Amino acid sequence: MQNITILYIAIAAVTALLLALFQYLYKSKLKSNLKYLLLALRTISIFGILVLLINPKFESFTYFDEKPTLVVAVDNSESISYLKQDEKAKEVVKALSNNSELNNRFNIQTFSFGKSVSTLDSLNFNERQSNLALALKQFGEVYANQTAPIVVLSDGNQTYGSDYSYVSKGIKQSVYPVILGDSTVYSDLSIKQLNVNRYVYLKNKFPVEVIANYSGKDAINTELKIWSGNSVVFRKSLQFNASKTSEIISTALIANSVGVKTYRVELVALENEKNKVNNTKNFGVEVIDQKTNIALVYDRMHPDLGALKKSIESNEQRSVSIFKPKELLNKINDFQLVILYQTNNSFNSILKEIKEQKINTFIISGETTNWNILNESQDYYKQKITNQTENYQPSLNKNYGTFIVENIDFNSFPPLKSEFGTLQISVPHDILLYKSVNGITIEDALLATFEANGTKHAILNGEDIWKWRAQSFINTNSFNNFDEFINKLVQYLSSNKKRKRINIDYKSFYNGNDDVIISAQYFNKNFEFDNSASLSIILKNKDDESVREVPLLLNNGNYTVDLSGINAGLYDFTIKHNVESVAASGSFQILEYNVEQQFLNADITKLEALASNSKGEAYFVNQANALIDNLLNDKRYTTIQKSTKNIVPLIDWKYLLGLIVLSLFIEWFIRKYNGLI
């Protein structure tokens, strides 16, 4: 309590006493000793009321003991059972969880992880990928302000995410890996990596790069083959020994026909080789007839130009050529889409040619756009000209229905600089992104699409889209989300297909460990998105003719189904409405590959480095008792006594209010009883 507050209380006490003395002693007609009791009661009442007005604050301390947390995380991926370590892993988890001394010393919290982290319920070791880096990162964040050693039961073979060797350096907690796997080194051949483009072009050669590895001490001979169906299209003899353990093999194959083509890379196995699964790997390519050619027209250099070209060309099916307006006039028929960036007077001729040739366009405006030229060149939209600019952030229209769009955290994107004023679109259109100012969405288009006179168009009313691409990388450590968003927009604009009531989004082929997620949108007869539709997918395996039907669930504005984990093979599918006769079909292929079966041993070196970097210690699965003893004897993990300081204002103390009421009541009763009232 502060000194000034004590002074106020003292003054209140003196004031209360003086007021009571004035009433009951000064010129009082009451002669009995009763006046002293009434004096005391009145003093208490006045003092209590004055103290409540002062409202002093008191500090109280609550003490409690906080035990350290012991995090036990188990790798629940298929590689654990493949290495025959599943039962041993369960035994170690049971030994840690049921140890009474550990439970007295720690708050034990158990988790399992594969591609993601979850609270440990049961272990089935059926996760198709493992991401130890993600698990360590999340534990480091959750327990950043606690003493929480981390016990990780894993073989150390990560198949997804960042390298956990680097992630561990940013974690304050000590990590104790329990190594699940055999430390014996066997002679083994494996295909470490396979690099190939997803899309190739008809009659063109496409490169294939294979990295072949060998672990062993003896000199061996083998052969690498690439199969297309039952035919060998490439073969090469290889030699390995103790000093030469890896070789990069490069070749080029020719694409003879359109469609998805699958190949199998094979390393001829050694005699008595223990793991032959990692000797083969399938890959696929989609052969297309021609690229989509896109013209990007500008008269002012800007970082947006490079960002657009990079994003669009991230899809190998598309090629972007950059022109000045006059350079494109004689070549305009070579392009399926023209992007017009910041139009001005020099665009007059190209705008007329686009209108005559009925070419799809993507208009991007900005600070130097001449809106008079754009407004006069067409009848589809008009921008109110104010000669002032404003910064607008994007806000996703969740009911946008022209094509499927994922929310890539648009709210975090920097604002675009745009003409201040309303953009009025006079033809039927669909707004993809609204303008947002200071977090308030306004009913004005930042990005909109529309169709008119057999052509498709989009208009982005703002410059500095390069900042969006950079922010997307900051958010996800990858340009993929933003590039996919731009490519979906370009795919819509460069295609002349008519709009359908069911739009579907899927890939033509998936690798064995990919997430197989198919998305769909359904529209009513007025082409308005229907979020109450009942959709299902009929999936047919062309290899064994099996058929199954799965419902689609509404998720973030799209109907989705997750088919991850289905067997490799060719599939036809139909997405249908369960009431109306509306459907859309497609097909895809899943390539045979299980990344979790590519390992023969635990990665002991990386797990020991993980322990060393975090000031922990690595143990093998048969050393559980040594791990328990280490945790119990480590002086870093002791119970800490902590205190919580509570500041309580006196006005919250109900007993003082009760005392005031009681003293006033007693005083009134005595005065009433003695006829003083």
Short mmCIF file of N, CA, C and O in Angstrom, two decimals, residues 88 113 150 194 265 282 344 422 429 436 457 468 545 594 624 641 644:
data_model
loop_
_atom_site.label_atom_id
_atom_site.label_comp_id
_atom_site.label_asym_id
_atom_site.label_seq_id
_atom_site.Cartn_x
_atom_site.Cartn_y
_atom_site.Cartn_z
N LYS A 88 8.05 -52.45 -29.59
CA LYS A 88 9.06 -51.87 -28.69
C LYS A 88 8.72 -50.42 -28.36
O LYS A 88 8.92 -49.97 -27.22
N PHE A 113 2.92 -38.25 -33.71
CA PHE A 113 3.07 -37.39 -34.88
C PHE A 113 3.32 -38.22 -36.13
O PHE A 113 3.90 -39.31 -36.09
N ILE A 150 11.91 -33.04 -23.84
CA ILE A 150 11.12 -33.72 -24.87
C ILE A 150 11.75 -35.08 -25.17
O ILE A 150 12.92 -35.15 -25.57
N LEU A 194 14.60 -38.61 -57.32
CA LEU A 194 14.24 -38.67 -58.74
C LEU A 194 13.69 -37.31 -59.13
O LEU A 194 12.72 -36.82 -58.53
N VAL A 265 11.49 -46.57 -62.44
CA VAL A 265 12.96 -46.63 -62.36
C VAL A 265 13.33 -47.80 -61.46
O VAL A 265 12.77 -47.95 -60.37
N ASN A 282 8.33 -45.18 -59.03
CA ASN A 282 7.50 -44.82 -60.18
C ASN A 282 7.43 -43.30 -60.32
O ASN A 282 7.50 -42.57 -59.34
N ASN A 344 -2.28 3.22 -70.93
CA ASN A 344 -2.22 4.68 -71.15
C ASN A 344 -2.48 4.95 -72.63
O ASN A 344 -2.99 4.08 -73.35
N THR A 422 -15.58 4.35 -57.40
CA THR A 422 -16.28 3.09 -57.61
C THR A 422 -16.06 2.57 -59.03
O THR A 422 -16.10 3.32 -59.99
N HIS A 429 -21.29 -10.29 -63.62
CA HIS A 429 -19.91 -10.48 -63.20
C HIS A 429 -19.87 -11.16 -61.84
O HIS A 429 -20.89 -11.31 -61.16
N SER A 436 -11.02 -3.52 -49.12
CA SER A 436 -11.14 -3.40 -47.68
C SER A 436 -10.30 -2.22 -47.22
O SER A 436 -9.14 -2.09 -47.62
N HIS A 457 -12.96 -12.03 -69.21
CA HIS A 457 -12.14 -10.90 -68.79
C HIS A 457 -12.03 -10.88 -67.27
O HIS A 457 -12.90 -11.37 -66.55
N TRP A 468 2.12 -9.07 -52.71
CA TRP A 468 1.31 -10.21 -52.30
C TRP A 468 2.12 -11.50 -52.41
O TRP A 468 2.06 -12.35 -51.52
N GLU A 545 -11.97 -52.92 -61.05
CA GLU A 545 -13.38 -52.65 -61.30
C GLU A 545 -14.19 -52.40 -60.02
O GLU A 545 -15.43 -52.43 -60.05
N ASN A 594 5.68 -45.80 -51.62
CA ASN A 594 5.52 -45.62 -50.18
C ASN A 594 6.84 -45.15 -49.62
O ASN A 594 7.79 -45.91 -49.47
N ALA A 624 15.56 -47.83 -21.95
CA ALA A 624 14.51 -47.01 -21.35
C ALA A 624 14.78 -46.73 -19.88
O ALA A 624 14.54 -45.61 -19.39
N GLN A 641 8.86 -23.55 -6.86
CA GLN A 641 7.78 -22.88 -6.13
C GLN A 641 7.57 -21.51 -6.75
O GLN A 641 8.49 -20.70 -6.86
N THR A 644 1.80 -16.16 -7.04
CA THR A 644 0.93 -15.31 -7.84
C THR A 644 0.51 -14.12 -6.98
O THR A 644 0.00 -14.31 -5.86
#
